[in-house]
Amino acid sequence: AVPKPKVINKVLTFKGSVTSDNYFYANFNIKPEKRRKKTPKSITLIWDVSSSAINRNIDKEIDVLKGYLDWMGKGEINLITFSNTIHKSAFYQNSEVDRKRLISTLKSTQYDGGTNRSAIDFSKLKTDEILVFSDGVATFGTQESISNKTPILTINSSGIADHYYLERLAQSSKGTYINVFEKSVIEAVEFATYVKKEFIRAEFDSDKIKNIYPKNGNKISGNFNLSGIIEGEKSEVILHFGFGDVITESKTFTVDNSQRLSNTLGERIWAQKRLKSLLIDDNTAAVKAHGKKFNLVTPSTSLIVLDAVSDYVQYEITPPVTLQDE
């Protein structure tokens, strides 16, 4: 048993090492809230049939789909299967007979080939909601910029997945990414059929507080933490949570920079949170520059052993303070 301290400091400040900035980290328990979604009359079901499905738990994904269709009730289902290209497109009614046909089709599907995410043009799908069952991993092709007003649910059951792409695809349409690898079927169905409380916005003095992450729209499941940069000694921040533009809960806290800690943890937390935001925004150039600056592994950067100052020069990597003069 680890005794809980009587006083818990929920806001910490840190001095940077890569930069001269002062970083803060705040952590709060937010009251969980959810609201039932409006049931769609038509959905498009996009099913990844590439060979990487060997890492997916197809039976579990089908159970999630069954739970969603139970909630949906009567309506139309447009099934699209794809890998490097679209393989099949078929329509079903959400009836007992058609659902059996649909599930049978998914269970008997042969998984093979690479994945080309650009095979699907989401802007041409006329439907109330889109469900994408995929690990998101692309083997070739490019993903065009996503601009879609139809909510997209991305569902993945594999531990080997492009989580940032799946999250970006969902967030681009105010949908939800559901990681079934980490959730039970019941939890996944709940995420698919309810709207969760989200982080709406932060109010602060922009002359003192900068670059807060995560950005607005982050779904809340009980615990919420954020990080940012503070200039000056003290500043107040107000966080608003709720649904859309409707605020149901607010938190006010003070960032006190007078007792900042000297370790690099705060800077690294902030750098990782900004990296996630850049990955979701698909800003490749910024991801690479940020990864190199803060020594983070990204899709554009890896780990490298640097033995001499000349190595830092060759690879354009900022050296530690002890080598900067040289």
Short mmCIF file of C-alpha atoms in Angstrom, two decimals:
data_model
loop_
_atom_site.label_atom_id
_atom_site.label_comp_id
_atom_site.label_asym_id
_atom_site.label_seq_id
_atom_site.Cartn_x
_atom_site.Cartn_y
_atom_site.Cartn_z
CA ALA A 1 0.00 0.00 0.00
CA VAL A 2 1.27 3.45 -0.92
CA PRO A 3 -0.06 6.16 1.43
CA LYS A 4 -1.73 9.05 -0.35
CA PRO A 5 -0.27 12.44 0.66
CA LYS A 6 -2.64 14.83 2.42
CA VAL A 7 -1.83 17.60 -0.03
CA ILE A 8 -1.47 16.81 -3.73
CA ASN A 9 -0.04 19.51 -5.96
CA LYS A 10 -2.06 19.21 -9.16
CA VAL A 11 -0.06 21.87 -11.02
CA LEU A 12 3.70 21.58 -11.40
CA THR A 13 6.18 23.82 -13.21
CA PHE A 14 9.53 22.85 -14.71
CA LYS A 15 12.56 24.57 -16.19
CA GLY A 16 13.39 23.49 -19.73
CA SER A 17 16.72 22.03 -20.79
CA VAL A 18 16.44 21.93 -24.58
CA THR A 19 14.93 25.42 -24.50
CA SER A 20 14.94 28.18 -21.90
CA ASP A 21 11.14 28.04 -21.57
CA ASN A 22 9.26 27.25 -18.37
CA TYR A 23 6.75 24.41 -18.71
CA PHE A 24 3.74 23.52 -16.58
CA TYR A 25 1.77 20.32 -16.14
CA ALA A 26 -1.74 20.18 -14.67
CA ASN A 27 -3.82 17.11 -13.82
CA PHE A 28 -7.50 16.97 -12.80
CA ASN A 29 -10.32 14.51 -12.25
CA ILE A 30 -13.24 15.51 -14.46
CA LYS A 31 -16.78 14.29 -13.81
CA PRO A 32 -17.60 11.70 -16.51
CA GLU A 33 -20.65 12.62 -18.59
CA LYS A 34 -22.18 11.12 -21.72
CA ARG A 35 -25.20 11.68 -23.91
CA ARG A 36 -26.96 9.22 -26.17
CA LYS A 37 -26.37 9.88 -29.86
CA LYS A 38 -29.15 10.25 -32.39
CA THR A 39 -29.55 6.92 -34.19
CA PRO A 40 -28.52 7.04 -37.88
CA LYS A 41 -30.86 5.91 -40.66
CA SER A 42 -27.98 4.89 -42.91
CA ILE A 43 -24.34 4.00 -42.27
CA THR A 44 -21.34 3.14 -44.42
CA LEU A 45 -19.27 0.25 -43.10
CA ILE A 46 -15.67 0.34 -44.40
CA TRP A 47 -13.86 -2.93 -43.70
CA ASP A 48 -10.09 -3.30 -44.19
CA VAL A 49 -9.36 -6.72 -45.79
CA SER A 50 -5.58 -6.30 -46.20
CA SER A 51 -3.13 -8.94 -44.94
CA SER A 52 -2.30 -6.95 -41.77
CA ALA A 53 -5.70 -8.09 -40.46
CA ILE A 54 -3.77 -11.05 -39.07
CA ASN A 55 -3.03 -8.77 -36.10
CA ARG A 56 -6.69 -7.79 -35.62
CA ASN A 57 -9.23 -9.55 -33.43
CA ILE A 58 -11.91 -9.90 -36.12
CA ASP A 59 -14.37 -11.75 -33.85
CA LYS A 60 -14.19 -8.96 -31.28
CA GLU A 61 -14.69 -6.30 -33.97
CA ILE A 62 -17.75 -8.18 -35.27
CA ASP A 63 -19.17 -8.28 -31.71
CA VAL A 64 -18.72 -4.48 -31.50
CA LEU A 65 -20.49 -4.11 -34.86
CA LYS A 66 -23.38 -6.30 -33.63
CA GLY A 67 -23.78 -4.13 -30.52
CA TYR A 68 -23.78 -0.97 -32.66
CA LEU A 69 -26.40 -2.39 -35.07
CA ASP A 70 -28.60 -3.42 -32.10
CA TRP A 71 -28.56 0.21 -30.99
CA MET A 72 -29.08 1.56 -34.50
CA GLY A 73 -32.29 -0.32 -35.23
CA LYS A 74 -33.88 -0.12 -38.67
CA GLY A 75 -31.75 1.43 -41.39
CA GLU A 76 -29.47 0.85 -44.36
CA ILE A 77 -25.90 -0.46 -44.29
CA ASN A 78 -23.48 0.10 -47.18
CA LEU A 79 -20.55 -2.34 -46.86
CA ILE A 80 -17.28 -1.41 -48.60
CA THR A 81 -14.28 -3.74 -48.36
CA PHE A 82 -10.83 -2.50 -49.39
CA SER A 83 -7.10 -3.14 -49.26
CA ASN A 84 -5.00 -1.63 -52.06
CA THR A 85 -8.27 -0.86 -53.85
CA ILE A 86 -12.02 -1.23 -53.25
CA HIS A 87 -13.01 -4.90 -53.53
CA LYS A 88 -16.72 -4.97 -52.82
CA SER A 89 -19.65 -2.65 -52.26
CA ALA A 90 -23.01 -4.06 -51.17
CA PHE A 91 -26.15 -2.77 -49.46
CA TYR A 92 -27.96 -4.45 -46.56
CA GLN A 93 -30.96 -3.60 -44.43
CA ASN A 94 -30.48 -3.74 -40.67
CA SER A 95 -32.90 -6.64 -40.42
CA GLU A 96 -32.40 -10.08 -38.90
CA VAL A 97 -31.99 -11.79 -42.29
CA ASP A 98 -29.68 -9.20 -43.82
CA ARG A 99 -27.56 -8.92 -40.68
CA LYS A 100 -26.88 -12.64 -40.81
CA ARG A 101 -25.80 -12.26 -44.43
CA LEU A 102 -23.56 -9.31 -43.53
CA ILE A 103 -21.87 -11.08 -40.60
CA SER A 104 -21.42 -14.23 -42.70
CA THR A 105 -19.74 -12.16 -45.40
CA LEU A 106 -17.32 -10.58 -42.92
CA LYS A 107 -16.46 -13.90 -41.30
CA SER A 108 -15.76 -15.59 -44.63
CA THR A 109 -13.63 -12.73 -45.99
CA GLN A 110 -10.13 -13.59 -47.23
CA TYR A 111 -7.53 -11.10 -45.99
CA ASP A 112 -4.66 -10.39 -48.37
CA GLY A 113 -2.62 -7.60 -49.99
CA GLY A 114 -1.33 -4.22 -48.97
CA THR A 115 -3.24 -1.17 -47.77
CA ASN A 116 -3.81 2.00 -49.74
CA ARG A 117 -5.72 4.43 -47.52
CA SER A 118 -6.43 6.78 -50.44
CA ALA A 119 -8.57 4.06 -52.06
CA ILE A 120 -11.51 5.47 -50.07
CA ASP A 121 -12.86 8.92 -50.99
CA PHE A 122 -14.79 9.85 -47.84
CA SER A 123 -16.20 13.03 -49.41
CA LYS A 124 -18.32 10.94 -51.82
CA LEU A 125 -20.00 8.85 -49.11
CA LYS A 126 -23.59 10.06 -48.60
CA THR A 127 -24.58 8.58 -45.26
CA ASP A 128 -25.38 9.54 -41.67
CA GLU A 129 -22.31 7.92 -40.09
CA ILE A 130 -19.18 6.09 -41.29
CA LEU A 131 -17.60 3.15 -39.44
CA VAL A 132 -14.02 2.26 -40.41
CA PHE A 133 -12.71 -1.09 -39.13
CA SER A 134 -8.95 -1.03 -39.77
CA ASP A 135 -5.52 -0.89 -38.13
CA GLY A 136 -4.84 2.22 -40.22
CA VAL A 137 -1.41 0.98 -41.35
CA ALA A 138 -0.66 2.00 -44.96
CA THR A 139 1.87 0.07 -47.04
CA PHE A 140 1.72 2.31 -50.12
CA GLY A 141 -0.17 5.21 -51.60
CA THR A 142 -0.78 8.58 -50.02
CA GLN A 143 -3.61 9.78 -47.83
CA GLU A 144 -5.22 12.91 -49.21
CA SER A 145 -6.33 15.66 -46.85
CA ILE A 146 -9.55 14.64 -45.15
CA SER A 147 -12.47 17.04 -45.26
CA ASN A 148 -15.69 15.36 -44.26
CA LYS A 149 -18.77 16.53 -42.38
CA THR A 150 -20.12 13.02 -41.82
CA PRO A 151 -18.99 11.67 -38.41
CA ILE A 152 -16.39 8.90 -38.75
CA LEU A 153 -15.90 6.19 -36.13
CA THR A 154 -12.54 4.42 -36.47
CA ILE A 155 -12.42 1.01 -34.76
CA ASN A 156 -9.20 -0.98 -34.32
CA SER A 157 -8.48 -4.16 -32.36
CA SER A 158 -4.77 -4.52 -33.17
CA GLY A 159 -1.88 -3.51 -30.91
CA ILE A 160 0.13 -2.82 -34.08
CA ALA A 161 -1.67 0.14 -35.61
CA ASP A 162 -1.33 3.70 -36.83
CA HIS A 163 -3.19 5.18 -33.88
CA TYR A 164 -2.45 8.78 -34.88
CA TYR A 165 -3.96 8.32 -38.34
CA LEU A 166 -7.07 6.64 -36.91
CA GLU A 167 -7.45 9.45 -34.38
CA ARG A 168 -6.91 12.12 -37.05
CA LEU A 169 -9.47 10.48 -39.34
CA ALA A 170 -12.04 10.49 -36.53
CA GLN A 171 -11.28 14.00 -35.24
CA SER A 172 -11.43 15.48 -38.75
CA SER A 173 -15.18 14.79 -38.72
CA LYS A 174 -15.85 15.19 -34.97
CA GLY A 175 -16.07 11.42 -34.70
CA THR A 176 -14.38 9.03 -32.27
CA TYR A 177 -11.41 6.67 -32.40
CA ILE A 178 -12.21 3.45 -30.49
CA ASN A 179 -9.20 1.32 -29.58
CA VAL A 180 -10.83 -2.09 -29.07
CA PHE A 181 -7.44 -3.57 -28.21
CA GLU A 182 -7.69 -1.70 -24.88
CA LYS A 183 -11.46 -1.83 -24.35
CA SER A 184 -14.06 -4.51 -23.79
CA VAL A 185 -16.86 -5.00 -26.32
CA ILE A 186 -19.34 -3.32 -23.95
CA GLU A 187 -17.05 -0.30 -23.50
CA ALA A 188 -16.43 -0.04 -27.25
CA VAL A 189 -20.17 -0.12 -28.05
CA GLU A 190 -20.74 2.60 -25.45
CA PHE A 191 -18.08 4.81 -27.09
CA ALA A 192 -19.73 4.20 -30.46
CA THR A 193 -23.27 5.03 -29.34
CA TYR A 194 -22.76 7.88 -26.86
CA VAL A 195 -21.25 11.34 -27.12
CA LYS A 196 -18.55 11.79 -24.47
CA LYS A 197 -17.80 15.01 -22.65
CA GLU A 198 -14.92 16.89 -24.26
CA PHE A 199 -12.43 19.68 -23.57
CA ILE A 200 -14.09 22.75 -25.13
CA ARG A 201 -11.59 25.55 -24.56
CA ALA A 202 -9.13 27.24 -22.19
CA GLU A 203 -9.16 30.87 -21.06
CA PHE A 204 -5.84 32.49 -20.12
CA ASP A 205 -3.62 35.55 -20.50
CA SER A 206 -1.95 34.95 -23.87
CA ASP A 207 0.99 37.15 -22.85
CA LYS A 208 1.83 34.71 -20.03
CA ILE A 209 0.48 31.32 -21.12
CA LYS A 210 1.30 29.80 -24.53
CA ASN A 211 1.11 26.56 -26.52
CA ILE A 212 -1.33 24.54 -24.40
CA TYR A 213 -1.81 20.88 -25.34
CA PRO A 214 -4.00 18.92 -25.93
CA LYS A 215 -6.08 21.05 -28.24
CA ASN A 216 -9.83 21.55 -27.98
CA GLY A 217 -12.06 18.56 -28.76
CA ASN A 218 -10.17 16.03 -26.66
CA LYS A 219 -12.65 13.43 -25.30
CA ILE A 220 -12.79 13.07 -21.48
CA SER A 221 -12.96 9.73 -19.72
CA GLY A 222 -12.43 10.88 -16.12
CA ASN A 223 -8.84 12.07 -15.90
CA PHE A 224 -7.59 15.08 -17.84
CA ASN A 225 -4.11 16.55 -18.00
CA LEU A 226 -2.58 19.29 -20.07
CA SER A 227 0.74 21.01 -20.52
CA GLY A 228 1.86 24.44 -21.67
CA ILE A 229 4.48 27.16 -21.44
CA ILE A 230 4.39 29.98 -18.88
CA GLU A 231 6.21 33.31 -19.04
CA GLY A 232 6.43 35.27 -15.80
CA GLU A 233 5.82 34.20 -12.22
CA LYS A 234 2.08 33.52 -11.97
CA SER A 235 -0.98 33.19 -14.17
CA GLU A 236 -4.53 31.83 -13.96
CA VAL A 237 -6.08 29.33 -16.39
CA ILE A 238 -9.76 28.39 -16.74
CA LEU A 239 -10.69 25.12 -18.47
CA HIS A 240 -14.16 24.48 -19.86
CA PHE A 241 -15.65 21.02 -20.53
CA GLY A 242 -18.95 19.89 -22.00
CA PHE A 243 -20.72 19.02 -25.26
CA GLY A 244 -20.20 21.11 -28.39
CA ASP A 245 -20.62 24.72 -27.22
CA VAL A 246 -22.51 23.76 -24.03
CA ILE A 247 -20.26 24.00 -20.96
CA THR A 248 -21.17 21.61 -18.13
CA GLU A 249 -18.03 21.89 -15.97
CA SER A 250 -15.15 24.35 -15.50
CA LYS A 251 -11.86 24.17 -13.64
CA THR A 252 -9.78 27.16 -12.52
CA PHE A 253 -6.17 26.83 -11.46
CA THR A 254 -3.09 29.00 -10.95
CA VAL A 255 0.27 28.27 -12.53
CA ASP A 256 2.94 29.36 -10.02
CA ASN A 257 6.34 29.47 -11.68
CA SER A 258 8.19 30.58 -8.52
CA GLN A 259 8.65 26.97 -7.37
CA ARG A 260 9.61 25.36 -10.65
CA LEU A 261 11.47 22.07 -10.62
CA SER A 262 14.82 21.65 -12.35
CA ASN A 263 14.27 18.17 -13.86
CA THR A 264 13.39 17.77 -17.55
CA LEU A 265 10.14 15.83 -17.07
CA GLY A 266 7.84 18.81 -17.69
CA GLU A 267 9.54 19.75 -20.92
CA ARG A 268 9.39 16.17 -22.18
CA ILE A 269 5.68 15.81 -21.33
CA TRP A 270 4.95 19.03 -23.22
CA ALA A 271 7.06 17.91 -26.19
CA GLN A 272 5.23 14.57 -26.38
CA LYS A 273 1.81 16.24 -26.21
CA ARG A 274 2.75 18.67 -28.99
CA LEU A 275 4.10 15.76 -31.05
CA LYS A 276 0.74 13.96 -30.79
CA SER A 277 -1.03 17.12 -31.97
CA LEU A 278 1.34 17.48 -34.94
CA LEU A 279 0.87 13.82 -35.88
CA ILE A 280 -2.91 14.16 -35.79
CA ASP A 281 -2.62 17.30 -37.96
CA ASP A 282 -0.36 15.30 -40.32
CA ASN A 283 2.27 18.05 -40.36
CA THR A 284 5.25 15.96 -41.55
CA ALA A 285 7.81 18.77 -41.69
CA ALA A 286 6.91 20.03 -38.22
CA VAL A 287 6.94 16.46 -36.82
CA LYS A 288 10.48 15.90 -38.11
CA ALA A 289 11.80 19.23 -36.80
CA HIS A 290 10.10 18.76 -33.42
CA GLY A 291 11.38 15.19 -33.06
CA LYS A 292 14.96 16.23 -33.77
CA LYS A 293 14.80 19.21 -31.44
CA PHE A 294 13.43 17.28 -28.43
CA ASN A 295 15.02 13.87 -29.15
CA LEU A 296 11.71 12.07 -29.75
CA VAL A 297 11.08 8.98 -31.85
CA THR A 298 8.57 9.83 -34.59
CA PRO A 299 7.58 8.39 -38.00
CA SER A 300 10.22 10.74 -39.44
CA THR A 301 12.98 10.33 -36.84
CA SER A 302 14.68 7.48 -35.00
CA LEU A 303 17.36 7.01 -32.35
CA ILE A 304 20.98 7.60 -33.31
CA VAL A 305 24.26 7.36 -31.39
CA LEU A 306 26.37 10.50 -31.76
CA ASP A 307 30.02 10.15 -30.69
CA ALA A 308 31.49 13.51 -31.67
CA VAL A 309 30.53 17.14 -32.25
CA SER A 310 30.96 16.56 -35.99
CA ASP A 311 28.15 13.96 -35.83
CA TYR A 312 25.75 16.56 -34.46
CA VAL A 313 26.78 18.94 -37.27
CA GLN A 314 26.41 16.27 -39.97
CA TYR A 315 22.88 15.24 -38.90
CA GLU A 316 21.79 18.77 -37.92
CA ILE A 317 20.90 17.76 -34.39
CA THR A 318 21.16 20.22 -31.50
CA PRO A 319 23.93 19.01 -29.16
CA PRO A 320 23.69 19.03 -25.35
CA VAL A 321 24.65 22.25 -23.59
CA THR A 322 28.14 20.92 -22.72
CA LEU A 323 29.02 20.62 -26.42
CA GLN A 324 27.30 23.70 -27.82
CA ASP A 325 30.28 26.07 -27.55
CA GLU A 326 32.48 23.62 -29.46
#
